[in-house]
Coordinates of C-alpha atoms in Angstrom, one line a residue:
Chain A
X1141 CA 17.3 61.3 21.5
X1142 CA 20.6 59.6 21.0
X1143 CA 19.7 56.6 23.1
X1144 CA 16.5 55.8 21.1
X1145 CA 17.6 55.5 17.5
X1146 CA 15.3 55.0 14.5
X1147 CA 15.1 51.6 12.9
X1148 CA 13.3 50.5 9.7
X1149 CA 11.6 47.2 9.8
X1150 CA 10.2 45.3 6.9
X1151 CA 7.1 43.2 7.0
X1152 CA 7.0 40.4 4.4
X1153 CA 3.9 38.3 3.9
X1154 CA 3.4 35.0 2.1
X1155 CA 2.2 36.8 -1.0
X1156 CA 5.5 38.5 -1.2
X1157 CA 4.2 42.0 -0.3
X1158 CA 6.6 44.2 1.6
X1159 CA 5.7 47.0 4.0
X1160 CA 8.4 49.2 5.5
X1161 CA 8.0 51.0 8.7
X1162 CA 10.4 53.2 10.5
X1163 CA 10.1 53.5 14.3
X1164 CA 12.1 54.1 17.4
X1165 CA 13.6 51.2 19.4
X1166 CA 11.4 51.9 22.4
X1167 CA 8.2 52.4 20.5
X1168 CA 5.5 49.8 20.6
X1169 CA 5.4 47.4 17.7
X1170 CA 1.7 48.0 17.4
X1171 CA 2.6 50.9 15.1
X1172 CA 4.3 48.5 12.7
X1173 CA 1.3 46.1 12.7
X1174 CA -1.1 48.9 12.1
X1175 CA 1.0 50.1 9.2
X1176 CA 0.9 46.6 7.7
X1177 CA -2.9 46.2 8.1
X1178 CA -3.4 49.6 6.7
X1179 CA -1.3 48.9 3.6
X1180 CA -2.7 45.5 2.9
X1181 CA -6.4 45.9 2.5
X1182 CA -7.5 42.2 2.1
X1183 CA -6.2 41.1 5.5
X1184 CA -8.5 41.5 8.4
X1185 CA -7.1 43.7 11.1
X1186 CA -5.5 41.8 13.9
X1187 CA -6.0 38.4 12.2
X1188 CA -2.5 37.2 11.7
X1189 CA 0.8 36.6 13.4
X1190 CA 4.1 38.6 13.1
X1191 CA 7.2 36.5 13.5
X1192 CA 10.9 37.2 13.4
X1193 CA 13.2 34.4 12.3
X1194 CA 10.5 31.8 12.7
X1195 CA 10.7 31.8 16.5
X1196 CA 10.3 35.3 17.9
X1197 CA 6.7 36.4 18.0
X1198 CA 5.8 40.0 18.0
X1199 CA 3.1 41.4 20.2
X1200 CA 1.8 44.9 19.9
X1201 CA 2.9 45.8 23.4
X1202 CA 6.5 44.8 22.8
X1203 CA 9.2 47.1 21.6
X1204 CA 12.0 46.3 19.2
X1205 CA 14.5 46.8 22.0
X1206 CA 12.7 44.1 24.1
X1207 CA 12.8 41.6 21.2
X1208 CA 16.3 42.4 20.2
X1209 CA 15.3 43.6 16.7
X1210 CA 17.8 45.6 14.7
X1211 CA 17.6 47.9 11.8
X1212 CA 16.5 46.3 8.5
X1213 CA 15.3 43.2 10.1
X1214 CA 12.6 41.3 8.2
X1215 CA 9.4 40.5 10.0
X1216 CA 7.2 37.7 8.5
X1217 CA 3.5 37.9 8.6
X1218 CA 1.3 34.8 8.6
X1219 CA -2.4 34.8 8.2
X1220 CA -4.4 32.8 10.7
X1221 CA -4.6 29.1 9.8
X1222 CA -7.4 26.9 10.9
X1223 CA -8.1 23.3 10.0
X1224 CA -10.7 20.7 10.7
X1225 CA -10.4 18.0 8.2
X1226 CA -11.8 18.7 4.8
X1227 CA -9.4 17.4 2.2
X1228 CA -6.8 20.1 1.5
X1229 CA -5.9 21.2 -2.0
Chain B
X109 CA -65.7 26.4 -10.0
X110 CA -65.6 27.5 -13.6
X111 CA -68.1 26.7 -16.2
X112 CA -66.1 23.9 -17.9
X113 CA -65.7 22.1 -14.6
X114 CA -69.3 22.5 -13.8
X115 CA -70.2 21.1 -17.2
X116 CA -68.0 18.2 -16.8
X117 CA -69.5 17.5 -13.4
X118 CA -72.9 17.5 -14.9
X119 CA -71.8 15.2 -17.6
X120 CA -70.3 12.9 -15.2
X121 CA -73.4 12.7 -13.1
X122 CA -75.2 11.9 -16.2
X123 CA -72.8 9.2 -17.1
X124 CA -73.1 7.7 -13.6
X125 CA -76.8 7.6 -13.8
X126 CA -76.6 6.1 -17.3
X127 CA -74.2 3.4 -16.2
X128 CA -76.1 2.6 -13.0
X129 CA -79.3 2.2 -14.9
X130 CA -78.1 0.3 -17.9
X131 CA -75.8 -2.3 -16.4
X132 CA -78.1 -4.2 -14.1
X133 CA -80.8 -4.2 -16.6
X134 CA -78.6 -5.7 -19.3
X135 CA -77.3 -8.2 -16.9
X136 CA -80.7 -9.3 -15.8
X137 CA -81.8 -9.8 -19.3
X138 CA -78.8 -11.9 -20.2
X139 CA -79.2 -14.1 -17.1
X140 CA -82.6 -15.0 -18.1
X141 CA -81.8 -15.9 -21.7
X142 CA -78.7 -18.2 -21.7
X143 CA -78.7 -18.6 -25.5
X144 CA -78.3 -14.9 -25.9
X145 CA -75.5 -14.9 -23.4
X146 CA -73.6 -17.3 -25.5
X147 CA -74.0 -15.2 -28.5
X148 CA -73.0 -12.1 -26.7
X149 CA -69.9 -13.7 -25.3
X150 CA -68.7 -14.8 -28.7
X151 CA -69.4 -11.3 -30.0
X152 CA -67.2 -9.9 -27.2
X153 CA -64.4 -12.2 -28.1
X154 CA -64.6 -11.2 -31.6
X155 CA -64.6 -7.6 -30.7
X156 CA -61.6 -8.0 -28.6
X157 CA -59.7 -10.0 -31.2
X158 CA -60.3 -7.3 -33.7
X159 CA -59.5 -4.5 -31.3
X160 CA -58.0 -1.4 -33.0
X161 CA -54.6 -1.5 -31.1
X162 CA -52.6 -3.5 -33.5
X163 CA -49.6 -3.5 -31.2
X164 CA -51.4 -5.5 -28.6
X165 CA -53.0 -7.7 -31.1
X166 CA -51.2 -10.8 -29.9
X167 CA -52.1 -10.1 -26.3
X168 CA -55.7 -9.6 -27.2
X169 CA -55.9 -12.8 -29.2
X170 CA -54.1 -14.8 -26.6
X171 CA -56.4 -13.5 -23.8
X172 CA -59.3 -14.2 -26.0
X173 CA -58.1 -17.8 -26.5
X174 CA -57.6 -18.0 -22.8
X175 CA -61.1 -16.7 -22.3
X176 CA -62.5 -19.4 -24.6
X177 CA -60.6 -22.1 -22.8
X178 CA -61.7 -20.9 -19.4
X179 CA -65.3 -20.5 -20.5
X180 CA -65.4 -24.1 -21.8
X181 CA -64.3 -25.3 -18.4
X182 CA -66.8 -23.0 -16.9
X183 CA -69.8 -24.3 -18.8
X184 CA -70.6 -26.5 -15.8
X185 CA -70.7 -23.6 -13.5
X186 CA -74.2 -22.8 -12.3
X187 CA -73.9 -19.0 -12.5
X188 CA -72.9 -17.7 -15.9
X189 CA -72.2 -14.1 -14.8
X190 CA -68.4 -13.9 -15.1
X191 CA -68.4 -14.6 -18.7
X192 CA -70.4 -11.5 -19.2
X193 CA -67.6 -9.3 -18.4
X194 CA -65.9 -9.3 -21.8
X195 CA -69.0 -7.7 -23.1
X196 CA -68.4 -4.4 -21.5
X197 CA -65.0 -4.0 -23.1
X198 CA -66.7 -2.9 -26.2
X199 CA -64.6 0.1 -27.6
X200 CA -67.5 2.5 -27.9
X201 CA -68.4 2.4 -24.2
X202 CA -64.8 2.4 -23.1
X203 CA -64.0 5.6 -24.9
X204 CA -66.9 7.4 -23.3
X205 CA -65.9 6.4 -19.8
X206 CA -62.3 7.2 -20.4
X207 CA -63.1 10.9 -21.0
X208 CA -65.1 10.8 -17.9
X209 CA -62.3 9.4 -15.9
X210 CA -59.7 11.8 -17.2
X211 CA -61.8 14.8 -16.0
X212 CA -62.4 13.4 -12.5
X213 CA -59.2 11.9 -11.2
X214 CA -60.1 12.7 -7.6
X215 CA -62.2 10.3 -5.7
X216 CA -65.9 11.0 -5.7
X217 CA -68.8 9.1 -4.1
X218 CA -69.0 7.0 -7.2
X219 CA -65.9 5.2 -6.1
X220 CA -67.7 4.0 -3.0
X221 CA -69.2 1.1 -4.8
X222 CA -69.7 -2.5 -4.0
X223 CA -67.1 -4.9 -5.3
X224 CA -69.2 -6.1 -8.2
X225 CA -69.3 -2.6 -9.6
X226 CA -65.6 -2.1 -9.1
X227 CA -64.8 -4.9 -11.5
X228 CA -66.1 -3.0 -14.6
X229 CA -64.2 0.0 -13.5
X230 CA -60.8 -1.6 -14.2
X231 CA -61.8 -1.8 -17.8
X232 CA -61.8 1.9 -18.1
X233 CA -58.1 2.0 -18.4
X234 CA -57.5 1.4 -22.1
X235 CA -53.8 0.6 -21.6
X236 CA -54.6 -2.3 -19.3
X237 CA -57.6 -3.3 -21.4
X238 CA -56.6 -6.8 -22.4
X239 CA -54.6 -7.4 -19.2
X240 CA -57.5 -6.3 -17.0
X241 CA -59.6 -8.7 -18.8
X242 CA -57.1 -11.4 -18.1
X243 CA -57.1 -10.6 -14.4
X244 CA -60.8 -10.6 -14.2
X245 CA -61.0 -14.0 -15.8
X246 CA -58.2 -15.6 -13.8
X247 CA -58.9 -14.3 -10.4
X248 CA -62.3 -12.7 -10.3
X249 CA -63.8 -15.2 -12.6
X250 CA -62.6 -18.4 -11.0
X251 CA -61.6 -17.9 -7.4
X252 CA -64.2 -15.8 -5.7
X253 CA -67.2 -17.9 -6.4
X254 CA -66.1 -20.5 -3.9
X255 CA -64.3 -18.5 -1.3
X256 CA -65.2 -14.9 -0.9
X257 CA -62.8 -13.3 1.5
X258 CA -59.3 -14.3 0.4
X259 CA -60.1 -13.6 -3.1
X260 CA -61.3 -10.2 -2.1
X261 CA -58.0 -9.5 -0.4
X262 CA -56.3 -10.8 -3.5
X263 CA -58.3 -8.6 -5.8
X264 CA -57.7 -5.6 -3.7
X265 CA -54.0 -6.3 -3.8
X266 CA -53.9 -6.8 -7.5
X267 CA -56.3 -4.0 -8.3
X268 CA -54.4 -1.4 -6.3
X269 CA -51.2 -2.7 -7.8
X270 CA -52.6 -2.4 -11.2
X271 CA -54.0 1.1 -10.6
X272 CA -51.0 2.2 -8.7
X273 CA -53.0 3.9 -6.0
X274 CA -55.2 3.0 -3.2
X275 CA -58.9 3.9 -3.4
X276 CA -61.3 4.1 -0.5
X277 CA -63.5 1.3 -1.6
X278 CA -64.0 -2.0 0.2
X279 CA -61.4 -3.9 -1.6
X280 CA -58.6 -1.5 -0.8
X281 CA -59.8 -1.3 2.7
X282 CA -59.3 -5.0 3.1
X283 CA -55.9 -4.5 1.5
X284 CA -54.8 -1.8 3.8
X285 CA -56.2 -3.7 6.8
X286 CA -54.0 -6.6 5.7
X287 CA -51.0 -4.4 5.6
X288 CA -51.8 -3.0 9.0
X289 CA -51.7 -6.5 10.3
X290 CA -55.3 -6.9 11.3
X291 CA -55.6 -10.3 13.0
X292 CA -58.7 -11.7 11.2
X293 CA -57.1 -11.2 7.9
X294 CA -54.1 -13.1 9.1
X295 CA -56.3 -15.9 10.2
X296 CA -57.8 -16.1 6.9
X297 CA -54.5 -16.4 5.1
X298 CA -53.3 -19.0 7.5
X299 CA -56.5 -21.1 7.1
X300 CA -56.4 -20.9 3.3
X301 CA -56.1 -24.5 2.2
X302 CA -58.2 -25.1 -1.0
X303 CA -56.3 -26.0 -4.2
X304 CA -57.4 -22.8 -6.0
X305 CA -57.0 -20.6 -3.0
X306 CA -53.8 -22.2 -2.0
X307 CA -51.7 -19.9 -4.2
X308 CA -53.5 -16.9 -3.0
X309 CA -53.2 -17.9 0.6
X310 CA -49.5 -18.5 0.4
X311 CA -49.0 -15.2 -1.3
X312 CA -50.9 -13.4 1.4
X313 CA -49.0 -15.3 4.1
X314 CA -45.8 -14.3 2.5
X315 CA -46.7 -10.7 2.4
X316 CA -48.4 -10.3 5.8
X317 CA -46.5 -12.5 8.2
X318 CA -43.0 -11.1 7.6
X319 CA -44.5 -7.6 7.6
X320 CA -46.0 -8.2 11.0
X321 CA -42.8 -9.7 12.3
X322 CA -40.6 -6.9 11.0
X323 CA -42.8 -4.2 12.4
X324 CA -42.7 -5.8 15.7
X325 CA -39.0 -6.2 15.7
X326 CA -38.7 -2.6 14.6
X327 CA -40.7 -1.5 17.6
X328 CA -38.4 -3.6 19.7
X329 CA -35.3 -2.1 18.1
X330 CA -36.6 1.4 18.7
X331 CA -37.3 0.6 22.3
X332 CA -33.9 -0.8 22.9
X333 CA -32.3 2.1 21.2
X334 CA -34.2 4.5 23.5
X335 CA -33.1 2.5 26.5
X336 CA -29.5 2.5 25.3
X337 CA -29.6 6.3 24.8
X338 CA -31.0 6.8 28.2
X339 CA -28.4 4.7 29.9
X340 CA -25.7 6.3 27.8
X341 CA -26.9 9.7 29.0
X342 CA -27.1 8.6 32.6
X343 CA -23.7 6.9 32.8
X344 CA -22.0 8.7 30.1
X345 CA -19.3 10.3 32.1
X346 CA -18.7 7.3 34.2
X347 CA -18.4 5.1 31.1
X348 CA -16.1 7.6 29.5
X349 CA -13.8 7.5 32.4
X350 CA -13.9 3.8 32.6
X351 CA -13.2 3.4 28.9
X352 CA -10.4 5.9 29.1
X353 CA -9.0 4.2 32.1
X354 CA -8.9 0.8 30.4
X355 CA -6.0 0.8 28.1
X356 CA -6.0 0.1 24.3
X357 CA -3.8 -2.7 23.2
X358 CA -0.2 -1.7 23.5
X359 CA 1.4 -1.7 20.0
X360 CA 4.6 -0.6 21.5
X361 CA 7.3 -1.8 23.8
X362 CA 6.9 0.8 26.5
X363 CA 5.6 -0.3 29.9
X364 CA 1.9 0.0 30.6
X365 CA 2.1 2.7 33.3
X366 CA 3.3 5.2 30.7
X367 CA 0.2 4.6 28.6
X368 CA -2.2 5.0 31.5
X369 CA -0.7 8.4 32.0
X370 CA -1.7 9.3 28.5
X371 CA -5.4 8.7 29.3
X372 CA -5.6 10.0 32.8
X373 CA -9.1 11.3 33.2
X374 CA -9.4 14.9 34.4
X375 CA -10.5 15.4 37.9
X376 CA -14.0 16.8 38.5
X377 CA -12.4 20.1 39.5
X378 CA -10.3 20.3 36.4
X379 CA -13.3 19.4 34.2
X380 CA -15.3 22.2 35.8
X381 CA -12.4 24.6 35.2
X382 CA -12.2 23.6 31.6
X383 CA -15.9 24.0 31.2
X384 CA -15.9 27.5 32.5
X385 CA -12.9 28.3 30.3
X386 CA -14.4 27.1 27.1
X387 CA -18.0 28.2 27.7
X388 CA -17.6 31.4 29.6
X389 CA -19.3 34.6 28.5
X390 CA -16.3 36.8 28.7
X391 CA -15.3 39.1 25.9
X392 CA -13.8 37.1 23.1
X393 CA -10.7 39.3 23.0
X394 CA -9.9 38.7 26.7
X395 CA -6.5 37.2 27.0
X396 CA -6.6 33.9 28.9
X397 CA -2.9 33.0 29.0
X398 CA 0.4 34.4 27.8
X399 CA 3.2 32.0 27.3
X400 CA 6.2 34.2 28.1
X401 CA 9.0 32.2 26.5
X402 CA 7.3 32.0 23.1
X403 CA 5.3 35.3 23.5
X404 CA 2.1 33.5 22.5
X405 CA -1.1 34.9 23.9
X406 CA -4.2 33.0 23.8
X407 CA -7.5 34.9 23.8
X408 CA -10.8 33.6 24.8
X409 CA -11.8 33.4 21.2
X410 CA -8.8 31.3 20.2
X411 CA -9.2 28.9 23.0
X412 CA -12.9 28.2 22.0
X413 CA -11.6 26.1 19.1
X414 CA -11.2 23.4 21.7
X415 CA -14.9 23.1 22.1
X416 CA -16.4 20.0 20.5
X417 CA -16.4 20.3 16.7
X418 CA -14.1 23.4 16.8
X419 CA -11.4 23.7 14.1
X420 CA -8.1 24.1 15.8
X421 CA -6.2 27.3 15.0
X422 CA -2.5 27.8 14.6
X423 CA -2.0 29.7 17.9
X424 CA -3.4 26.9 20.0
X425 CA -1.4 24.3 18.1
X426 CA 1.8 26.4 18.4
X427 CA 1.3 26.9 22.1
X428 CA 0.7 23.2 22.6
X429 CA 3.9 22.5 20.6
X430 CA 5.8 24.9 22.8
X431 CA 4.5 23.1 25.9
X432 CA 5.6 19.7 24.4
X433 CA 9.0 21.3 23.8
X434 CA 9.2 22.4 27.4
X435 CA 8.1 19.0 28.6
X436 CA 10.9 17.3 26.7
X437 CA 13.5 19.7 28.2
X438 CA 12.0 19.2 31.6
X439 CA 12.1 15.4 31.5
X440 CA 15.0 14.3 29.2
X441 CA 14.9 10.6 30.1
X442 CA 11.2 10.2 29.4
X443 CA 11.0 11.8 26.0
X444 CA 12.9 11.6 22.9
X445 CA 15.2 14.4 21.7
X446 CA 13.0 16.1 19.2
X447 CA 12.7 19.3 17.2
X448 CA 9.2 20.8 16.9
X449 CA 8.7 23.1 14.0
X450 CA 5.8 25.5 14.4
X451 CA 2.9 25.8 11.9
X452 CA 4.5 28.6 10.0
X453 CA 7.6 26.7 8.9
X454 CA 6.0 24.7 6.1
X455 CA 4.1 27.7 4.9
X456 CA 7.2 29.7 4.7
X457 CA 9.2 27.0 3.1
X458 CA 6.7 26.5 0.3
X459 CA 5.8 30.1 -0.2
X460 CA 6.9 31.9 -3.4
X461 CA 6.5 31.0 -7.0
X462 CA 8.8 28.0 -7.0
X463 CA 7.0 26.3 -4.2
X464 CA 10.2 25.8 -2.3
X465 CA 12.5 28.4 -0.8
X466 CA 15.2 27.1 1.5
X467 CA 16.8 30.5 2.0
X468 CA 13.6 31.9 3.6
X469 CA 13.9 29.4 6.4
X470 CA 17.6 28.9 6.6
X471 CA 17.9 31.1 9.7
X472 CA 15.1 29.3 11.5
X473 CA 17.3 26.4 12.6
X474 CA 20.7 28.0 13.4
X475 CA 22.7 26.5 16.2
X476 CA 22.7 29.9 17.9
X477 CA 19.0 30.1 17.9
X478 CA 18.2 26.5 18.8
X479 CA 21.2 25.5 20.9
X480 CA 21.3 22.3 19.0
X481 CA 21.4 21.2 15.4
X482 CA 18.7 19.2 13.6
X483 CA 21.1 16.5 12.9
X484 CA 21.3 15.7 16.7
X485 CA 17.6 15.2 17.0
X486 CA 16.0 11.9 17.0
X487 CA 12.8 13.1 15.5
X488 CA 11.7 16.3 13.7
X489 CA 8.0 17.2 13.6
X490 CA 6.7 19.4 10.8
X491 CA 3.0 20.4 11.1
X492 CA 1.6 20.9 7.7
X493 CA -1.4 23.1 7.0
X494 CA -3.1 22.4 3.7
X495 CA -6.0 24.6 2.9
X496 CA -8.2 23.6 5.9
X497 CA -6.5 20.5 7.0
X498 CA -3.8 19.8 9.5
X499 CA -1.4 16.9 9.0
X500 CA 2.1 16.1 10.1
X501 CA 5.4 14.9 8.8
X502 CA 7.7 13.0 11.2
X503 CA 11.3 12.9 10.2
X504 CA 13.2 10.3 12.1
X505 CA 16.8 11.2 11.9
X506 CA 17.9 8.1 13.8
X507 CA 16.1 5.5 11.7
X508 CA 16.3 7.7 8.6
X509 CA 12.6 7.6 7.8
X510 CA 10.3 10.2 6.6
X511 CA 6.6 9.7 7.4
X512 CA 3.5 11.5 6.4
X513 CA 0.7 11.3 9.1
X514 CA -2.7 12.3 7.8
X515 CA -5.8 11.7 9.9
X516 CA -7.8 11.6 6.7
X517 CA -5.5 8.9 5.3
X518 CA -3.8 11.1 2.6
X519 CA -0.5 10.1 1.1
X520 CA 1.1 13.6 0.8
X521 CA 3.6 12.8 -1.9
X522 CA 4.1 16.5 -2.6
X523 CA 4.7 17.3 1.0
X524 CA 7.2 14.5 1.3
X525 CA 9.0 15.7 -1.8
X526 CA 9.4 19.2 -0.4
X527 CA 10.6 18.0 3.0
X528 CA 13.0 15.5 1.4
X529 CA 14.6 18.3 -0.4
X530 CA 14.6 20.4 2.8
X531 CA 16.4 17.8 4.8
X532 CA 19.1 17.4 2.1
X533 CA 19.6 21.2 2.0
X534 CA 19.5 21.6 5.7
X535 CA 22.1 18.9 6.4
X536 CA 24.3 20.2 3.7
X537 CA 24.0 23.8 4.9
X538 CA 24.4 23.2 8.7
X539 CA 26.3 20.0 9.0
X540 CA 28.0 19.8 5.6
X541 CA 26.6 16.3 5.1
X542 CA 25.7 14.9 1.7
X543 CA 22.5 12.9 2.2
X544 CA 19.8 11.7 -0.2
X545 CA 16.7 11.3 1.9
X546 CA 14.5 10.3 -1.0
X547 CA 14.9 6.7 0.1
X548 CA 13.8 7.6 3.6
X549 CA 10.1 7.9 2.7
X550 CA 8.0 5.2 4.3
X551 CA 4.3 4.7 4.1
X552 CA 2.8 5.2 7.5
X553 CA 1.7 2.2 9.5
X554 CA -2.0 1.8 10.4
X555 CA -2.9 5.2 11.9
X556 CA -5.9 6.2 14.0
X557 CA -8.0 8.2 11.6
X558 CA -10.6 10.8 12.2
X559 CA -14.2 10.0 11.6
X560 CA -15.5 13.5 11.2
X561 CA -14.7 16.9 9.7
X562 CA -13.3 18.8 12.6
X563 CA -10.8 16.7 14.6
X564 CA -7.7 16.7 12.4
X565 CA -5.9 19.3 14.5
X566 CA -6.3 17.3 17.6
X567 CA -5.2 14.1 15.8
X568 CA -2.1 15.9 14.6
X569 CA -1.2 17.2 18.1
X570 CA -1.6 13.7 19.5
X571 CA 0.5 12.2 16.7
X572 CA 3.2 14.5 17.9
X573 CA 2.6 13.8 21.6
X574 CA 2.7 10.0 21.1
X575 CA 5.7 10.0 18.7
X576 CA 7.7 12.3 21.0
X577 CA 7.2 9.6 23.7
X578 CA 8.4 6.9 21.3
X579 CA 5.0 5.4 21.2
X580 CA 2.9 4.6 18.1
X581 CA -0.4 6.5 18.1
X582 CA -2.8 4.1 19.9
X583 CA -5.8 6.3 20.4
X584 CA -8.9 6.6 18.3
X585 CA -11.7 9.0 17.4
X586 CA -13.6 8.4 20.6
X587 CA -10.7 9.8 22.7
X588 CA -10.8 13.1 20.9
X589 CA -13.3 14.7 23.3
X590 CA -11.1 13.8 26.2
X591 CA -8.0 15.1 24.4
X592 CA -9.7 18.4 23.7
X593 CA -10.5 18.9 27.3
X594 CA -7.1 17.7 28.3
X595 CA -5.4 20.1 25.9
X596 CA -7.5 23.0 27.2
X597 CA -6.4 22.1 30.7
X598 CA -2.8 21.9 29.7
X599 CA -2.9 25.2 27.9
X600 CA -4.7 26.8 30.9
X601 CA -1.9 25.6 33.3
X602 CA 0.8 26.1 30.6
X603 CA 2.2 22.7 31.3
X604 CA 1.9 19.5 29.2
X605 CA 2.2 16.1 30.9

């Protein structure tokens, strides 16, 4: 398996929680997302967005190789935001 | 019925019988003997003046004085009845009847009495004792002898006002009839012309005529409203199209044909497609579109936020922003060179304990990633999500202004403070420029504002749309339904125009 190395990705959310997940470059990123949702109990499964560098969006069917992710890259997690008009805090 | 109630009923019946029997007899006797009547009247006045309520002593004496004055005028009157009335205010009798009343507040057959027997009834309220007497002397005692009907109306009015409730006796019937606008009552009030009646008639006229007029105009209003609703329903879509086609006043310098493009109505086919898209019964997780360049996928559930009253979610907003980005790249000459941040940027910038973390977003705007620097852009759009509200900051790098656009009219000083700091840090980091953008902040010009609690996301997207065209936002709340459908269509076709 020399052509499919292991990488460790870090998921960081707005509360500052960090979740590390080690996976292969050609594995689906769904594993990383599941790991995050499993660790962080108060976030509804599948309710947020995983982003890399603010512009690359992660989908479960992608692999790190497809999105050009490298070892020790930091993935950001954002919970769903909705808004209608009530005065914000 | 329990025994106490039954007892009280019996007692009441007895009281009724007693009253019914005693009153006419006494009256008859007094009518026959006028000298005795004089004596009785003076006795009544004396009783009233020395009434046990000290607090109302002045009232009592004044009404007694009044009574004396009236009666002196009345001496010429052929019928001496009215002056009798003070007699029955004797304290002993009143106390007895008060107990009776307290136990039987609900209307009973006893209430269905002729008008003459209603008059003593007023006396049973000890609080109004002296006042009631006053009323009886002024209105009942003077007016009704000469003209029956208007005074009856007047009495009914006054009595029910006094009692604070409407009873089912004849007086109140007349009163309610008058309120209902019965024509004969109106005629009476119009015909009232005698000096004594004049005041009464004018009051009646004042009450009844506007009441009639207003009720009629209310009916008319309701009718017109119904007709308007009907016509709105019928021609709603056509009117919508016409209104959208006719342009709002151009606040800007761009030619008119550009504006008409902004409000192009959807074709019937497109509207049908949008309808099926928003109201289909597919599974909510079904993916409707995937935007390949940004990797955004929109599921059925996410897109449903574009239904009327839906709160826009971040994915729909981000996809639309991506489409605006593509539009700008596609047509350089029509649109300004802009940078569109996504909805996550401001969240990330302000996360952490300090409320500001430039390092966390430093890599978001590298030249390598964007292909341009922020300093080259004419405008930078920053969607701001605050709790449950979407608003926008427009940073104009060319004019050096910083503007907070809030469809609820907020001022956003805190947001502007954060972004002022960000611009300074960003320009220093990427372009090595020392800038102090705190002087850039401008209060936004008159903005179209939302009139409800769900359209702020749509307003924000349209602020971006219009500003990226170099046009001031010149839409209003009424366009939001159209914009929602249009956005759904543009997301469906993955192309913004």
